[in-house]
Each structure stands twice: as C-alpha cells, then as structure tokens.
Amino acid sequence: MIEKTDFDVGIIGGGPAGSSMAAYLAKAGIDCVVFERELFPRRHVGESLVPSSTRVFKDLGFLPTMEEYKFPRKYGAVWTAAANAPVYGHDWEGLAPDCRADLDFEERAQPGVDQNYTYHVDRGLFDNLLLQHANSLGAEVYEGVSVKGADFSDPNAIRLKYGWGRRDAQSTVRMLMDASGRRTVMGNPMEWRIKDVVFDQYALHTWFEGYD
C-alpha cells in the first residue's frame, strides 16, 4: 500500500481543459501534473472562444497574455434555443431601418465578464501559452507522454502507466482527471462515457435536414 504519492492530482491531456484545471490547482497550492501525448506547440485548427471563457482567464491571470499576443477580438455572436426561443432577447431599440446597416455589438451580463469581446485564437499558439502558464504557476508538465492505463487497486493511490520515449514509466497520484477530449483515454476502457441520446438524435436530424 502506497503511503505517499508522487502528486496529488494527475491530469491526462494538456489542452485548454487540462491546462486550466492544472492552473487552478497550482494556484491553490495543490501538487499536480499534466500528462500530454504531443509536444507543444502542436498543429491545431483555430477557434472562436465564447465570452464566458473571460472569467476563467481572469481567474488564472491569463488575460494579459491574451492581449500581449494580440489575438483578434470577437465582438458579436447570437445563440438561440432548439425550440426557436431565444436564450436572451434584444428589443432592437435605436436600430431603426435606414439606408445604412446599423450593428450593435454587446454581450449579455455574466458574472466575472467585464469586457464586451472575446477572442479568435490560433489553437496551436493558444494551447501552448496556456500550458506554459499552468507550468509557471507550479504545475508539473510531462509532454510527449502517452498514457497507457491506470491501476486503481490501491485504496490510497492511483498508479498511472505511460510511455516516455522508448521506455515505460509510472507515477502515483491521489486523484486522476481525464481531459483527453474525445479520445477519453480513461473514459473508454473504464466505460465512463455516457451517450446523450437526445443530443445524438437532434444532431443527426439537423445534419440530414441540410440535405433535404
């Protein structure tokens, strides 16, 4: 039985979810490690962020980095519910019809969000910056590491097994987080994934509607 683990928390995946969790934990003084399969910066398609991410960046002290690297600012987006009912409305006051088009960019009130724009990011650069930020806060980062499995038999620790270069290695953690995205490194073998039947049916129906 293991008395003391190598880390308190192990995180599989160094993408935005894993990096953000590692940064939060490191800021709280919790000993954590990120296991990332690839070597950053990795090639990744760009992405438009949503305003709610601003609160996370503020919490982590990451907003100055976003501004420093001059990611394009994104001011407008509209979200609606599936039943054609708007999540939030606009009375269009002050936007009278005319010979010109008037646009009003604004954001609904959200706790912790005090700027009316978000960002469009190059994910290769953005992911690398966020992972480095977590590391600067005290999170350990292992890149080029392929997680092969975990042993949960010890009640005091989880033994994580991974490939590091040409050799196999292992580390022990008290808690394990799977932030590996759609690959779900632990979710699939442990059968933790639960399909959302309603979402799957709606997505399939919407996809086929485009070909009517």
mmCIF file of C-alpha atoms in Angstrom:
data_model
loop_
_atom_site.group_PDB
_atom_site.id
_atom_site.type_symbol
_atom_site.label_atom_id
_atom_site.label_comp_id
_atom_site.label_asym_id
_atom_site.label_seq_id
_atom_site.Cartn_x
_atom_site.Cartn_y
_atom_site.Cartn_z
ATOM 1 C CA MET A 1 0.000 0.000 0.000
ATOM 2 C CA ILE A 2 1.393 3.384 -1.058
ATOM 3 C CA GLU A 3 1.721 5.908 1.776
ATOM 4 C CA LYS A 4 2.784 8.955 -0.232
ATOM 5 C CA THR A 5 2.014 9.633 -3.903
ATOM 6 C CA ASP A 6 4.213 11.438 -6.408
ATOM 7 C CA PHE A 7 1.485 14.030 -6.996
ATOM 8 C CA ASP A 8 -1.870 14.923 -5.513
ATOM 9 C CA VAL A 9 -3.650 15.174 -8.886
ATOM 10 C CA GLY A 10 -2.780 13.765 -12.305
ATOM 11 C CA ILE A 11 -4.347 15.299 -15.421
ATOM 12 C CA ILE A 12 -4.411 13.459 -18.750
ATOM 13 C CA GLY A 13 -4.324 15.979 -21.594
ATOM 14 C CA GLY A 14 -2.690 19.381 -21.895
ATOM 15 C CA GLY A 15 -5.387 21.093 -23.964
ATOM 16 C CA PRO A 16 -7.407 24.049 -22.650
ATOM 17 C CA ALA A 17 -9.388 21.938 -20.155
ATOM 18 C CA GLY A 18 -6.340 20.171 -18.713
ATOM 19 C CA SER A 19 -4.195 23.310 -18.665
ATOM 20 C CA SER A 20 -6.919 25.384 -16.994
ATOM 21 C CA MET A 21 -7.502 22.736 -14.334
ATOM 22 C CA ALA A 22 -3.766 22.475 -13.704
ATOM 23 C CA ALA A 23 -3.501 26.261 -13.376
ATOM 24 C CA TYR A 24 -6.416 26.408 -10.919
ATOM 25 C CA LEU A 25 -4.921 23.599 -8.816
ATOM 26 C CA ALA A 26 -1.412 25.068 -8.864
ATOM 27 C CA LYS A 27 -2.755 28.469 -7.788
ATOM 28 C CA ALA A 28 -4.444 26.730 -4.853
ATOM 29 C CA GLY A 29 -1.139 25.127 -3.840
ATOM 30 C CA ILE A 30 -2.115 21.608 -4.926
ATOM 31 C CA ASP A 31 0.681 19.452 -6.328
ATOM 32 C CA CYS A 32 -0.422 18.415 -9.829
ATOM 33 C CA VAL A 33 0.997 17.057 -13.070
ATOM 34 C CA VAL A 34 -0.184 17.161 -16.693
ATOM 35 C CA PHE A 35 0.470 14.196 -18.996
ATOM 36 C CA GLU A 36 0.315 15.374 -22.627
ATOM 37 C CA ARG A 37 0.766 12.973 -25.542
ATOM 38 C CA GLU A 38 2.125 15.538 -28.010
ATOM 39 C CA LEU A 39 4.951 18.047 -27.943
ATOM 40 C CA PHE A 40 3.655 21.614 -27.911
ATOM 41 C CA PRO A 41 3.175 23.729 -29.905
ATOM 42 C CA ARG A 42 1.080 21.290 -31.907
ATOM 43 C CA ARG A 43 -0.766 21.973 -35.150
ATOM 44 C CA HIS A 44 -4.419 22.660 -34.395
ATOM 45 C CA VAL A 45 -7.187 24.465 -36.228
ATOM 46 C CA GLY A 46 -8.070 27.951 -34.960
ATOM 47 C CA GLU A 47 -11.103 28.522 -32.804
ATOM 48 C CA SER A 48 -13.535 31.216 -31.720
ATOM 49 C CA LEU A 49 -13.846 31.445 -27.946
ATOM 50 C CA VAL A 50 -17.002 32.396 -26.042
ATOM 51 C CA PRO A 51 -17.307 35.326 -23.600
ATOM 52 C CA SER A 52 -17.694 33.045 -20.553
ATOM 53 C CA SER A 53 -14.066 31.975 -21.027
ATOM 54 C CA THR A 54 -13.040 35.510 -19.998
ATOM 55 C CA ARG A 55 -13.867 34.738 -16.365
ATOM 56 C CA VAL A 56 -11.552 31.722 -16.428
ATOM 57 C CA PHE A 57 -8.719 33.718 -17.966
ATOM 58 C CA LYS A 58 -9.191 36.422 -15.324
ATOM 59 C CA ASP A 59 -9.164 33.848 -12.515
ATOM 60 C CA LEU A 60 -5.913 32.402 -13.831
ATOM 61 C CA GLY A 61 -4.234 35.747 -14.538
ATOM 62 C CA PHE A 62 -4.044 34.814 -18.227
ATOM 63 C CA LEU A 63 -5.824 37.806 -19.805
ATOM 64 C CA PRO A 64 -2.618 39.901 -20.066
ATOM 65 C CA THR A 65 -1.097 37.110 -22.171
ATOM 66 C CA MET A 66 -4.136 37.072 -24.467
ATOM 67 C CA GLU A 67 -3.735 40.809 -25.000
ATOM 68 C CA GLU A 68 0.044 40.626 -25.367
ATOM 69 C CA TYR A 69 -0.215 38.165 -28.264
ATOM 70 C CA LYS A 70 -2.896 40.306 -29.937
ATOM 71 C CA PHE A 71 -5.393 37.554 -30.709
ATOM 72 C CA PRO A 72 -8.179 39.035 -32.878
ATOM 73 C CA ARG A 73 -11.044 40.336 -30.770
ATOM 74 C CA LYS A 74 -14.511 38.926 -31.430
ATOM 75 C CA TYR A 75 -17.431 41.168 -30.525
ATOM 76 C CA GLY A 76 -20.602 39.518 -31.731
ATOM 77 C CA ALA A 77 -22.477 36.220 -31.679
ATOM 78 C CA VAL A 78 -26.100 35.157 -31.267
ATOM 79 C CA TRP A 79 -27.245 31.950 -29.577
ATOM 80 C CA THR A 80 -30.777 30.567 -29.730
ATOM 81 C CA ALA A 81 -32.531 27.592 -28.152
ATOM 82 C CA ALA A 82 -33.514 24.471 -30.080
ATOM 83 C CA ALA A 83 -37.236 25.349 -29.896
ATOM 84 C CA ASN A 84 -36.750 28.664 -31.742
ATOM 85 C CA ALA A 85 -36.921 30.563 -28.469
ATOM 86 C CA PRO A 86 -34.039 32.988 -27.837
ATOM 87 C CA VAL A 87 -31.913 32.389 -24.762
ATOM 88 C CA TYR A 88 -31.900 36.151 -24.338
ATOM 89 C CA GLY A 89 -33.603 38.817 -26.388
ATOM 90 C CA HIS A 90 -32.951 42.240 -27.842
ATOM 91 C CA ASP A 91 -35.615 44.853 -28.476
ATOM 92 C CA TRP A 92 -33.528 46.459 -31.261
ATOM 93 C CA GLU A 93 -34.131 49.899 -29.784
ATOM 94 C CA GLY A 94 -32.055 52.506 -31.564
ATOM 95 C CA LEU A 95 -31.538 50.324 -34.623
ATOM 96 C CA ALA A 96 -34.105 51.933 -36.902
ATOM 97 C CA PRO A 97 -34.262 50.912 -40.585
ATOM 98 C CA ASP A 98 -32.398 53.317 -42.812
ATOM 99 C CA CYS A 99 -30.324 53.401 -45.977
ATOM 100 C CA ARG A 100 -27.407 52.043 -43.973
ATOM 101 C CA ALA A 101 -26.963 48.955 -41.798
ATOM 102 C CA ASP A 102 -26.613 49.537 -38.045
ATOM 103 C CA LEU A 103 -24.886 46.935 -35.901
ATOM 104 C CA ASP A 104 -24.834 46.865 -32.122
ATOM 105 C CA PHE A 105 -22.184 44.590 -30.600
ATOM 106 C CA GLU A 106 -22.793 43.823 -26.962
ATOM 107 C CA GLU A 107 -22.752 40.947 -24.513
ATOM 108 C CA ARG A 108 -25.314 39.786 -22.001
ATOM 109 C CA ALA A 109 -24.388 40.192 -18.353
ATOM 110 C CA GLN A 110 -22.363 37.288 -16.988
ATOM 111 C CA PRO A 111 -20.634 37.044 -13.594
ATOM 112 C CA GLY A 112 -16.933 37.814 -13.914
ATOM 113 C CA VAL A 113 -17.184 39.001 -17.532
ATOM 114 C CA ASP A 114 -16.479 42.721 -17.787
ATOM 115 C CA GLN A 115 -15.363 43.126 -21.407
ATOM 116 C CA ASN A 116 -17.637 43.112 -24.440
ATOM 117 C CA TYR A 117 -15.416 40.930 -26.600
ATOM 118 C CA THR A 118 -13.725 37.574 -26.619
ATOM 119 C CA TYR A 119 -11.027 36.200 -28.946
ATOM 120 C CA HIS A 120 -10.416 34.162 -32.057
ATOM 121 C CA VAL A 121 -7.290 32.126 -31.424
ATOM 122 C CA ASP A 122 -4.685 30.077 -33.215
ATOM 123 C CA ARG A 123 -5.092 26.933 -31.132
ATOM 124 C CA GLY A 124 -1.501 25.823 -31.615
ATOM 125 C CA LEU A 125 -0.220 29.042 -30.067
ATOM 126 C CA PHE A 126 -3.054 29.455 -27.568
ATOM 127 C CA ASP A 127 -2.813 25.907 -26.191
ATOM 128 C CA ASN A 128 0.940 26.205 -25.789
ATOM 129 C CA LEU A 129 0.666 29.551 -23.970
ATOM 130 C CA LEU A 130 -1.986 28.218 -21.578
ATOM 131 C CA LEU A 131 0.027 25.080 -20.812
ATOM 132 C CA GLN A 132 3.146 27.175 -20.171
ATOM 133 C CA HIS A 133 1.089 29.445 -17.923
ATOM 134 C CA ALA A 134 -0.031 26.459 -15.822
ATOM 135 C CA ASN A 135 3.600 25.392 -15.568
ATOM 136 C CA SER A 136 4.657 28.899 -14.473
ATOM 137 C CA LEU A 137 2.104 28.696 -11.651
ATOM 138 C CA GLY A 138 3.680 25.483 -10.366
ATOM 139 C CA ALA A 139 2.031 22.636 -12.281
ATOM 140 C CA GLU A 140 4.399 19.921 -13.493
ATOM 141 C CA VAL A 141 4.084 19.212 -17.227
ATOM 142 C CA TYR A 142 5.150 15.988 -18.969
ATOM 143 C CA GLU A 143 4.994 16.320 -22.770
ATOM 144 C CA GLY A 144 5.494 13.538 -25.302
ATOM 145 C CA VAL A 145 3.962 11.099 -22.828
ATOM 146 C CA SER A 146 1.389 8.515 -23.921
ATOM 147 C CA VAL A 147 -0.821 7.285 -21.075
ATOM 148 C CA LYS A 148 -1.394 3.527 -21.347
ATOM 149 C CA GLY A 149 -3.581 2.840 -18.340
ATOM 150 C CA ALA A 150 -4.165 3.228 -14.628
ATOM 151 C CA ASP A 151 -4.198 0.831 -11.706
ATOM 152 C CA PHE A 152 -6.882 1.641 -9.099
ATOM 153 C CA SER A 153 -6.243 -1.374 -6.864
ATOM 154 C CA ASP A 154 -4.511 0.602 -4.091
ATOM 155 C CA PRO A 155 -7.081 2.486 -1.949
ATOM 156 C CA ASN A 156 -4.566 5.270 -1.250
ATOM 157 C CA ALA A 157 -3.223 5.894 -4.742
ATOM 158 C CA ILE A 158 -3.732 5.534 -8.474
ATOM 159 C CA ARG A 159 -0.759 4.156 -10.363
ATOM 160 C CA LEU A 160 -0.634 5.765 -13.801
ATOM 161 C CA LYS A 161 1.303 3.951 -16.527
ATOM 162 C CA TYR A 162 2.671 5.754 -19.575
ATOM 163 C CA GLY A 163 5.222 5.558 -22.329
ATOM 164 C CA TRP A 164 8.044 8.084 -22.242
ATOM 165 C CA GLY A 165 10.207 7.842 -25.332
ATOM 166 C CA ARG A 166 11.246 4.208 -25.739
ATOM 167 C CA ARG A 167 10.653 3.200 -22.152
ATOM 168 C CA ASP A 168 7.660 2.717 -19.908
ATOM 169 C CA ALA A 169 7.269 4.733 -16.714
ATOM 170 C CA GLN A 170 4.720 5.263 -13.995
ATOM 171 C CA SER A 171 3.659 7.849 -11.436
ATOM 172 C CA THR A 172 1.280 7.702 -8.499
ATOM 173 C CA VAL A 173 -1.470 10.247 -7.844
ATOM 174 C CA ARG A 174 -4.261 10.583 -5.326
ATOM 175 C CA MET A 175 -6.796 11.743 -7.917
ATOM 176 C CA LEU A 176 -6.923 11.389 -11.696
ATOM 177 C CA MET A 177 -8.637 13.706 -14.189
ATOM 178 C CA ASP A 178 -9.226 12.726 -17.812
ATOM 179 C CA ALA A 179 -9.038 15.850 -20.001
ATOM 180 C CA SER A 180 -8.011 13.988 -23.146
ATOM 181 C CA GLY A 181 -11.035 15.194 -25.120
ATOM 182 C CA ARG A 182 -12.889 12.883 -27.464
ATOM 183 C CA ARG A 183 -10.189 10.219 -27.065
ATOM 184 C CA THR A 184 -11.231 9.790 -23.405
ATOM 185 C CA VAL A 185 -8.119 7.796 -22.529
ATOM 186 C CA MET A 186 -9.676 6.580 -19.285
ATOM 187 C CA GLY A 187 -13.340 7.105 -20.124
ATOM 188 C CA ASN A 188 -13.483 4.421 -22.795
ATOM 189 C CA PRO A 189 -11.741 1.499 -21.023
ATOM 190 C CA MET A 190 -13.464 2.325 -17.715
ATOM 191 C CA GLU A 191 -16.826 2.655 -19.506
ATOM 192 C CA TRP A 192 -17.419 6.091 -18.015
ATOM 193 C CA ARG A 193 -18.707 7.582 -21.263
ATOM 194 C CA ILE A 194 -22.468 8.033 -21.391
ATOM 195 C CA LYS A 195 -24.083 8.905 -24.709
ATOM 196 C CA ASP A 196 -26.641 11.696 -24.715
ATOM 197 C CA VAL A 197 -29.411 10.045 -26.730
ATOM 198 C CA VAL A 198 -31.397 13.267 -27.124
ATOM 199 C CA PHE A 199 -28.376 15.188 -28.394
ATOM 200 C CA ASP A 200 -27.358 12.412 -30.787
ATOM 201 C CA GLN A 201 -30.855 12.251 -32.281
ATOM 202 C CA TYR A 202 -31.092 16.034 -32.623
ATOM 203 C CA ALA A 203 -27.637 16.306 -34.185
ATOM 204 C CA LEU A 204 -28.401 13.518 -36.675
ATOM 205 C CA HIS A 205 -31.771 15.074 -37.574
ATOM 206 C CA THR A 206 -30.177 18.505 -38.089
ATOM 207 C CA TRP A 207 -27.420 17.014 -40.245
ATOM 208 C CA PHE A 208 -29.915 15.233 -42.546
ATOM 209 C CA GLU A 209 -32.133 18.333 -42.772
ATOM 210 C CA GLY A 210 -29.326 20.063 -44.636
ATOM 211 C CA TYR A 211 -29.722 17.555 -47.475
ATOM 212 C CA ASP A 212 -33.492 17.843 -47.967
#
